[in-house]
PDB file of C-alpha atoms in Angstrom:
ATOM      1  CA  MET A   1     162.653  72.308  54.369  1.00  0.00           C
ATOM      2  CA  SER A   2     165.903  70.639  53.438  1.00  0.00           C
ATOM      3  CA  ARG A   3     166.851  67.928  55.897  1.00  0.00           C
ATOM      4  CA  GLY A   4     170.502  68.872  55.521  1.00  0.00           C
ATOM      5  CA  PHE A   5     172.187  65.513  56.041  1.00  0.00           C
ATOM      6  CA  LYS A   6     172.394  63.814  52.645  1.00  0.00           C
ATOM      7  CA  ASN A   7     175.888  65.117  51.920  1.00  0.00           C
ATOM      8  CA  SER A   8     177.270  64.788  55.445  1.00  0.00           C
ATOM      9  CA  ALA A   9     180.581  62.955  55.601  1.00  0.00           C
ATOM     10  CA  PRO A  10     181.794  60.904  58.571  1.00  0.00           C
ATOM     11  CA  PHE A  11     185.090  61.614  60.278  1.00  0.00           C
ATOM     12  CA  SER A  12     187.571  58.796  60.099  1.00  0.00           C
ATOM     13  CA  ASN A  13     188.394  56.567  63.035  1.00  0.00           C
ATOM     14  CA  THR A  14     192.015  55.462  63.084  1.00  0.00           C
ATOM     15  CA  ASN A  15     191.290  52.624  65.514  1.00  0.00           C
ATOM     16  CA  SER A  16     189.846  49.317  64.344  1.00  0.00           C
ATOM     17  CA  CYS A  17     188.065  48.827  67.702  1.00  0.00           C
ATOM     18  CA  SER A  18     184.750  50.382  68.715  1.00  0.00           C
ATOM     19  CA  SER A  19     184.742  54.144  69.260  1.00  0.00           C
ATOM     20  CA  GLY A  20     182.099  53.760  71.949  1.00  0.00           C
ATOM     21  CA  VAL A  21     178.408  53.209  72.565  1.00  0.00           C
ATOM     22  CA  CYS A  22     175.505  55.477  71.588  1.00  0.00           C
ATOM     23  CA  MET A  23     172.247  55.180  73.506  1.00  0.00           C
ATOM     24  CA  MET A  24     169.287  56.852  71.829  1.00  0.00           C
ATOM     25  CA  SER A  25     166.040  57.749  73.565  1.00  0.00           C
ATOM     26  CA  SER A  26     163.132  55.671  72.273  1.00  0.00           C
ATOM     27  CA  THR A  27     160.840  58.694  72.705  1.00  0.00           C
ATOM     28  CA  TRP A  28     163.151  60.940  70.675  1.00  0.00           C
ATOM     29  CA  ARG A  29     163.483  58.272  67.965  1.00  0.00           C
ATOM     30  CA  ASP A  30     159.717  57.996  67.548  1.00  0.00           C
ATOM     31  CA  GLU A  31     159.518  61.726  66.764  1.00  0.00           C
ATOM     32  CA  GLN A  32     162.087  61.673  63.927  1.00  0.00           C
ATOM     33  CA  HIS A  33     161.764  61.125  60.181  1.00  0.00           C
ATOM     34  CA  PRO A  34     162.856  57.634  59.025  1.00  0.00           C
ATOM     35  CA  SER A  35     165.390  59.058  56.578  1.00  0.00           C
ATOM     36  CA  PHE A  36     167.132  60.967  59.383  1.00  0.00           C
ATOM     37  CA  LEU A  37     167.196  57.865  61.570  1.00  0.00           C
ATOM     38  CA  ASN A  38     168.779  55.974  58.678  1.00  0.00           C
ATOM     39  CA  PHE A  39     171.443  58.676  58.383  1.00  0.00           C
ATOM     40  CA  ILE A  40     172.174  58.389  62.117  1.00  0.00           C
ATOM     41  CA  SER A  41     172.457  54.610  61.915  1.00  0.00           C
ATOM     42  CA  CYS A  42     174.842  54.746  58.953  1.00  0.00           C
ATOM     43  CA  PHE A  43     176.928  57.536  60.473  1.00  0.00           C
ATOM     44  CA  LEU A  44     177.371  55.630  63.733  1.00  0.00           C
ATOM     45  CA  LYS A  45     178.364  52.438  61.934  1.00  0.00           C
ATOM     46  CA  GLU A  46     180.859  54.231  59.708  1.00  0.00           C
ATOM     47  CA  ASN A  47     182.478  55.731  62.787  1.00  0.00           C
ATOM     48  CA  SER A  48     182.553  52.439  64.731  1.00  0.00           C
ATOM     49  CA  PHE A  49     179.897  53.303  67.314  1.00  0.00           C
ATOM     50  CA  ARG A  50     177.559  50.640  68.658  1.00  0.00           C
ATOM     51  CA  SER A  51     173.997  51.850  69.172  1.00  0.00           C
ATOM     52  CA  ASN A  52     171.071  50.959  71.410  1.00  0.00           C
ATOM     53  CA  ILE A  53     167.511  52.286  71.688  1.00  0.00           C
ATOM     54  CA  VAL A  54     166.596  52.722  75.343  1.00  0.00           C
ATOM     55  CA  PRO A  55     164.086  54.679  77.497  1.00  0.00           C
ATOM     56  CA  ILE A  56     166.387  57.434  78.787  1.00  0.00           C
ATOM     57  CA  ALA A  57     165.713  61.046  79.809  1.00  0.00           C
ATOM     58  CA  PRO A  58     168.309  62.730  77.555  1.00  0.00           C
ATOM     59  CA  ASP A  59     167.937  62.256  73.801  1.00  0.00           C
ATOM     60  CA  PHE A  60     171.393  60.653  73.601  1.00  0.00           C
ATOM     61  CA  ILE A  61     174.019  59.290  75.961  1.00  0.00           C
ATOM     62  CA  PHE A  62     177.418  58.438  74.492  1.00  0.00           C
ATOM     63  CA  ASN A  63     179.999  56.392  76.348  1.00  0.00           C
ATOM     64  CA  CYS A  64     183.482  56.957  74.947  1.00  0.00           C
ATOM     65  CA  GLY A  65     186.634  55.882  76.716  1.00  0.00           C
ATOM     66  CA  GLY A  66     184.710  55.249  79.923  1.00  0.00           C
ATOM     67  CA  LEU A  67     183.199  58.749  79.955  1.00  0.00           C
ATOM     68  CA  SER A  68     179.432  59.313  79.616  1.00  0.00           C
ATOM     69  CA  VAL A  69     178.258  62.406  77.728  1.00  0.00           C
ATOM     70  CA  ALA A  70     174.554  63.297  77.564  1.00  0.00           C
ATOM     71  CA  PHE A  71     172.806  65.358  74.884  1.00  0.00           C
ATOM     72  CA  MET A  72     169.477  66.945  74.142  1.00  0.00           C
ATOM     73  CA  PHE A  73     168.997  67.275  70.389  1.00  0.00           C
ATOM     74  CA  VAL A  74     166.213  69.664  69.360  1.00  0.00           C
ATOM     75  CA  THR A  75     165.367  69.113  65.705  1.00  0.00           C
ATOM     76  CA  ASN A  76     162.370  71.472  65.500  1.00  0.00           C
ATOM     77  CA  TRP A  77     162.692  74.574  67.662  1.00  0.00           C
ATOM     78  CA  GLY A  78     159.617  76.158  66.104  1.00  0.00           C
ATOM     79  CA  GLY A  79     157.309  73.486  67.487  1.00  0.00           C
ATOM     80  CA  ILE A  80     158.725  73.251  70.994  1.00  0.00           C
ATOM     81  CA  ASP A  81     157.140  74.107  74.354  1.00  0.00           C
ATOM     82  CA  THR A  82     159.903  76.386  75.641  1.00  0.00           C
ATOM     83  CA  ALA A  83     158.830  76.267  79.300  1.00  0.00           C
ATOM     84  CA  SER A  84     158.910  72.438  79.376  1.00  0.00           C
ATOM     85  CA  PHE A  85     162.134  72.405  77.393  1.00  0.00           C
ATOM     86  CA  PHE A  86     164.054  74.625  79.806  1.00  0.00           C
ATOM     87  CA  ARG A  87     162.682  72.774  82.835  1.00  0.00           C
ATOM     88  CA  LYS A  88     164.084  69.575  81.343  1.00  0.00           C
ATOM     89  CA  VAL A  89     167.418  71.261  80.609  1.00  0.00           C
ATOM     90  CA  GLN A  90     167.691  72.452  84.210  1.00  0.00           C
ATOM     91  CA  LYS A  91     166.888  68.972  85.512  1.00  0.00           C
ATOM     92  CA  LEU A  92     169.322  67.128  83.240  1.00  0.00           C
ATOM     93  CA  LYS A  93     172.223  69.475  83.908  1.00  0.00           C
ATOM     94  CA  GLU A  94     172.032  68.458  87.583  1.00  0.00           C
ATOM     95  CA  GLN A  95     171.995  64.759  86.691  1.00  0.00           C
ATOM     96  CA  PHE A  96     174.856  64.673  84.166  1.00  0.00           C
ATOM     97  CA  ALA A  97     178.298  66.156  84.660  1.00  0.00           C
ATOM     98  CA  ASN A  98     178.855  66.204  80.885  1.00  0.00           C
ATOM     99  CA  PHE A  99     175.726  67.570  79.220  1.00  0.00           C
ATOM    100  CA  TYR A 100     175.178  69.486  75.960  1.00  0.00           C
ATOM    101  CA  VAL A 101     172.141  70.903  74.176  1.00  0.00           C
ATOM    102  CA  VAL A 102     172.255  70.846  70.360  1.00  0.00           C
ATOM    103  CA  ILE A 103     169.555  72.830  68.553  1.00  0.00           C
ATOM    104  CA  THR A 104     168.867  73.173  64.820  1.00  0.00           C
ATOM    105  CA  LEU A 105     168.132  76.810  63.973  1.00  0.00           C
ATOM    106  CA  PRO A 106     167.780  77.175  60.193  1.00  0.00           C
ATOM    107  CA  THR A 107     166.307  80.712  60.339  1.00  0.00           C
ATOM    108  CA  LYS A 108     167.222  84.000  62.006  1.00  0.00           C
ATOM    109  CA  GLU A 109     163.772  84.129  63.578  1.00  0.00           C
ATOM    110  CA  GLN A 110     164.337  80.822  65.360  1.00  0.00           C
ATOM    111  CA  ASN A 111     167.793  81.923  66.442  1.00  0.00           C
ATOM    112  CA  ASP A 112     166.337  85.128  67.924  1.00  0.00           C
ATOM    113  CA  SER A 113     163.603  83.113  69.627  1.00  0.00           C
ATOM    114  CA  LEU A 114     166.183  80.898  71.331  1.00  0.00           C
ATOM    115  CA  ILE A 115     168.147  83.917  72.563  1.00  0.00           C
ATOM    116  CA  TYR A 116     165.002  85.498  73.987  1.00  0.00           C
ATOM    117  CA  SER A 117     163.989  82.266  75.737  1.00  0.00           C
ATOM    118  CA  TYR A 118     167.534  81.653  77.013  1.00  0.00           C
ATOM    119  CA  ILE A 119     167.459  84.978  78.831  1.00  0.00           C
ATOM    120  CA  LYS A 120     163.813  84.672  79.898  1.00  0.00           C
ATOM    121  CA  TYR A 121     164.375  81.378  81.687  1.00  0.00           C
ATOM    122  CA  GLY A 122     167.552  82.554  83.405  1.00  0.00           C
ATOM    123  CA  MET A 123     170.033  80.116  81.893  1.00  0.00           C
ATOM    124  CA  GLN A 124     173.621  80.284  83.118  1.00  0.00           C
ATOM    125  CA  LEU A 125     176.317  80.488  80.465  1.00  0.00           C
ATOM    126  CA  GLY A 126     178.069  77.155  80.069  1.00  0.00           C
ATOM    127  CA  ARG A 127     175.658  75.213  82.304  1.00  0.00           C
ATOM    128  CA  PRO A 128     174.958  73.471  80.050  1.00  0.00           C
ATOM    129  CA  THR A 129     176.688  74.273  76.771  1.00  0.00           C
ATOM    130  CA  PHE A 130     174.271  75.166  73.958  1.00  0.00           C
ATOM    131  CA  VAL A 131     175.387  74.296  70.410  1.00  0.00           C
ATOM    132  CA  PRO A 132     173.244  75.950  67.688  1.00  0.00           C
ATOM    133  CA  VAL A 133     173.535  74.391  64.212  1.00  0.00           C
ATOM    134  CA  ARG A 134     171.976  75.025  60.810  1.00  0.00           C
ATOM    135  CA  ASP A 135     170.667  71.566  59.964  1.00  0.00           C
ATOM    136  CA  LEU A 136     170.051  68.058  61.246  1.00  0.00           C
ATOM    137  CA  GLY A 137     173.139  66.416  59.776  1.00  0.00           C
ATOM    138  CA  MET A 138     175.455  69.071  61.157  1.00  0.00           C
ATOM    139  CA  GLY A 139     173.776  68.714  64.543  1.00  0.00           C
ATOM    140  CA  PHE A 140     174.335  64.985  64.809  1.00  0.00           C
ATOM    141  CA  GLU A 141     177.908  65.264  63.545  1.00  0.00           C
ATOM    142  CA  LYS A 142     178.593  67.822  66.298  1.00  0.00           C
ATOM    143  CA  ILE A 143     177.145  65.431  68.875  1.00  0.00           C
ATOM    144  CA  VAL A 144     179.400  62.577  67.761  1.00  0.00           C
ATOM    145  CA  LYS A 145     182.470  64.820  67.554  1.00  0.00           C
ATOM    146  CA  ILE A 146     181.911  66.250  71.027  1.00  0.00           C
ATOM    147  CA  ALA A 147     181.382  62.799  72.544  1.00  0.00           C
ATOM    148  CA  HIS A 148     184.437  61.414  70.744  1.00  0.00           C
ATOM    149  CA  ALA A 149     186.588  64.377  71.789  1.00  0.00           C
ATOM    150  CA  ARG A 150     185.569  64.114  75.437  1.00  0.00           C
ATOM    151  CA  GLY A 151     186.408  60.408  75.448  1.00  0.00           C
ATOM    152  CA  ALA A 152     189.775  61.074  73.806  1.00  0.00           C
ATOM    153  CA  CYS A 153     190.527  63.748  76.400  1.00  0.00           C
ATOM    154  CA  LYS A 154     189.976  61.264  79.196  1.00  0.00           C
ATOM    155  CA  ARG A 155     192.105  58.609  77.543  1.00  0.00           C
ATOM    156  CA  GLN A 156     194.960  61.011  76.918  1.00  0.00           C
ATOM    157  CA  ASP A 157     194.558  62.735  80.282  1.00  0.00           C
ATOM    158  CA  ALA A 158     194.311  66.122  78.562  1.00  0.00           C
ATOM    159  CA  LEU A 159     191.891  67.585  81.071  1.00  0.00           C
ATOM    160  CA  ALA A 160     194.174  66.616  83.974  1.00  0.00           C
ATOM    161  CA  LYS A 161     197.030  68.449  82.259  1.00  0.00           C
ATOM    162  CA  ILE A 162     194.898  71.555  81.896  1.00  0.00           C
ATOM    163  CA  LYS A 163     193.918  71.536  85.593  1.00  0.00           C
ATOM    164  CA  ALA A 164     197.567  71.144  86.598  1.00  0.00           C
ATOM    165  CA  GLU A 165     198.614  74.020  84.348  1.00  0.00           C
ATOM    166  CA  GLU A 166     195.515  76.211  84.540  1.00  0.00           C
ATOM    167  CA  LYS A 167     197.623  79.200  85.554  1.00  0.00           C
ATOM    168  CA  SER A 168     199.919  78.732  82.585  1.00  0.00           C
ATOM    169  CA  VAL A 169     199.398  80.375  79.217  1.00  0.00           C
ATOM    170  CA  GLN A 170     200.203  77.002  77.674  1.00  0.00           C
ATOM    171  CA  ALA A 171     197.129  75.282  79.138  1.00  0.00           C
ATOM    172  CA  MET A 172     194.730  76.082  76.302  1.00  0.00           C
ATOM    173  CA  GLU A 173     197.384  75.298  73.693  1.00  0.00           C
ATOM    174  CA  ILE A 174     197.891  71.816  75.181  1.00  0.00           C
ATOM    175  CA  TYR A 175     194.150  71.154  75.210  1.00  0.00           C
ATOM    176  CA  LEU A 176     193.637  72.294  71.615  1.00  0.00           C
ATOM    177  CA  GLN A 177     196.667  70.347  70.410  1.00  0.00           C
ATOM    178  CA  VAL A 178     195.331  67.121  71.904  1.00  0.00           C
ATOM    179  CA  VAL A 179     191.707  67.531  70.821  1.00  0.00           C
ATOM    180  CA  THR A 180     192.343  68.845  67.301  1.00  0.00           C
ATOM    181  CA  SER A 181     194.688  65.904  66.668  1.00  0.00           C
ATOM    182  CA  ILE A 182     191.561  63.741  66.581  1.00  0.00           C
ATOM    183  CA  PRO A 183     190.472  63.208  62.944  1.00  0.00           C
ATOM    184  CA  GLY A 184     187.451  65.336  62.044  1.00  0.00           C
ATOM    185  CA  VAL A 185     187.645  67.655  65.085  1.00  0.00           C
ATOM    186  CA  ASP A 186     188.511  71.256  64.323  1.00  0.00           C
ATOM    187  CA  SER A 187     189.326  74.139  66.649  1.00  0.00           C
ATOM    188  CA  HIS A 188     185.692  75.252  66.818  1.00  0.00           C
ATOM    189  CA  ASP A 189     184.575  71.834  68.023  1.00  0.00           C
ATOM    190  CA  ALA A 190     187.362  71.883  70.629  1.00  0.00           C
ATOM    191  CA  ASN A 191     186.214  75.243  71.965  1.00  0.00           C
ATOM    192  CA  VAL A 192     182.630  73.983  72.158  1.00  0.00           C
ATOM    193  CA  VAL A 193     183.792  71.080  74.300  1.00  0.00           C
ATOM    194  CA  PHE A 194     185.827  73.262  76.668  1.00  0.00           C
ATOM    195  CA  PRO A 195     183.527  75.449  76.506  1.00  0.00           C
ATOM    196  CA  ILE A 196     184.649  78.998  75.724  1.00  0.00           C
ATOM    197  CA  TYR A 197     181.868  81.209  74.382  1.00  0.00           C
ATOM    198  CA  VAL A 198     183.963  84.216  73.439  1.00  0.00           C
ATOM    199  CA  ALA A 199     186.654  82.349  71.512  1.00  0.00           C
ATOM    200  CA  SER A 200     187.872  84.268  68.482  1.00  0.00           C
ATOM    201  CA  ASP A 201     186.495  81.754  66.015  1.00  0.00           C
ATOM    202  CA  LEU A 202     182.955  82.303  67.307  1.00  0.00           C
ATOM    203  CA  LEU A 203     183.238  86.014  66.570  1.00  0.00           C
ATOM    204  CA  ASN A 204     183.572  85.109  62.907  1.00  0.00           C
ATOM    205  CA  ARG A 205     180.283  83.200  62.865  1.00  0.00           C
ATOM    206  CA  ASP A 206     177.421  85.661  62.581  1.00  0.00           C
ATOM    207  CA  ARG A 207     174.721  83.296  63.795  1.00  0.00           C
ATOM    208  CA  TYR A 208     176.535  82.830  67.152  1.00  0.00           C
ATOM    209  CA  TYR A 209     176.981  86.504  68.006  1.00  0.00           C
ATOM    210  CA  PRO A 210     173.764  86.860  70.082  1.00  0.00           C
ATOM    211  CA  PHE A 211     175.159  84.425  72.647  1.00  0.00           C
ATOM    212  CA  LEU A 212     177.943  86.908  73.355  1.00  0.00           C
ATOM    213  CA  PHE A 213     175.338  89.390  74.561  1.00  0.00           C
ATOM    214  CA  ILE A 214     173.614  87.113  77.064  1.00  0.00           C
ATOM    215  CA  ALA A 215     176.011  87.778  79.937  1.00  0.00           C
ATOM    216  CA  CYS A 216     175.687  91.525  79.372  1.00  0.00           C
ATOM    217  CA  ALA A 217     171.906  91.284  79.234  1.00  0.00           C
ATOM    218  CA  LEU A 218     171.651  89.227  82.427  1.00  0.00           C
ATOM    219  CA  LYS A 219     173.774  91.804  84.233  1.00  0.00           C
ATOM    220  CA  ASN A 220     171.940  94.689  82.536  1.00  0.00           C
ATOM    221  CA  ASP A 221     175.347  96.006  81.478  1.00  0.00           C
ATOM    222  CA  ARG A 222     174.376  98.248  78.566  1.00  0.00           C
ATOM    223  CA  THR A 223     177.832  99.736  78.122  1.00  0.00           C
ATOM    224  CA  ALA A 224     179.415  96.299  77.719  1.00  0.00           C
ATOM    225  CA  HIS A 225     176.580  95.332  75.371  1.00  0.00           C
ATOM    226  CA  TYR A 226     177.255  98.389  73.227  1.00  0.00           C
ATOM    227  CA  GLN A 227     181.005  97.744  73.143  1.00  0.00           C
ATOM    228  CA  MET A 228     180.502  94.142  72.055  1.00  0.00           C
ATOM    229  CA  HIS A 229     177.996  95.174  69.389  1.00  0.00           C
ATOM    230  CA  THR A 230     180.223  97.887  67.928  1.00  0.00           C
ATOM    231  CA  PHE A 231     183.167  95.475  67.930  1.00  0.00           C
ATOM    232  CA  ILE A 232     181.258  93.134  65.609  1.00  0.00           C
ATOM    233  CA  TYR A 233     179.170  95.740  63.752  1.00  0.00           C
ATOM    234  CA  PRO A 234     181.110  99.024  64.002  1.00  0.00           C
ATOM    235  CA  ASN A 235     178.850 100.944  61.599  1.00  0.00           C
ATOM    236  CA  CYS A 236     175.513  99.587  62.744  1.00  0.00           C
ATOM    237  CA  CYS A 237     174.143 101.986  65.354  1.00  0.00           C
ATOM    238  CA  SER A 238     174.899 104.788  67.754  1.00  0.00           C
ATOM    239  CA  HIS A 239     175.772 104.616  71.415  1.00  0.00           C
ATOM    240  CA  SER A 240     172.575 106.451  72.389  1.00  0.00           C
ATOM    241  CA  SER A 241     170.404 103.535  71.222  1.00  0.00           C
ATOM    242  CA  PHE A 242     171.837 101.363  74.005  1.00  0.00           C
ATOM    243  CA  LEU A 243     171.559 103.897  76.839  1.00  0.00           C
TER     244      LEU A 243
END
């Protein structure tokens, strides 16, 4: 299997000072391939992050701009104990206000397995945010971008502006303008941070579409499920197959 991080490029940091601190779980580190750990080390240095190896419950904790953001980073979904995994997710989401789960899913089968398990263990959409990625390098880049964006939001008081204008149609535009002004952060990354699961850019990414069905499935809303499916795949199946 391709490790998927050899050609990954860092995003630029316009500040000469440190971007923040990355704390990596010693347990998680011991389970990773040395070449991937070398990639992580180089990527953090190139983006001005200081790093420490510590015995922590999440796989990573980033501190950026005085804000702590915790992550679980699953690098091998196929070999995971799903029951233990979701118990840990439920526990960590209560301990950390800013918590994300990044999972590498290189195959459709693994993607389908995650969707099935997500529903089986009764996960609530957005608590925490799940970020599926295709490879290891992309996964770690997403982690750094999310942490960096959250720190930038605090420094620029973007989240406070959104709360003050949450009833205004300009609220999301202000948030996206602030976050996407950060080098290396695109609109998709900004929506992941917010998070908004039904953002228009997600509809264009085929591997993410099963997440749009989770809310319908949890509510057993077959009509809504059918409407969402036909919106994405209008010629795929008939209405009777959902009823």
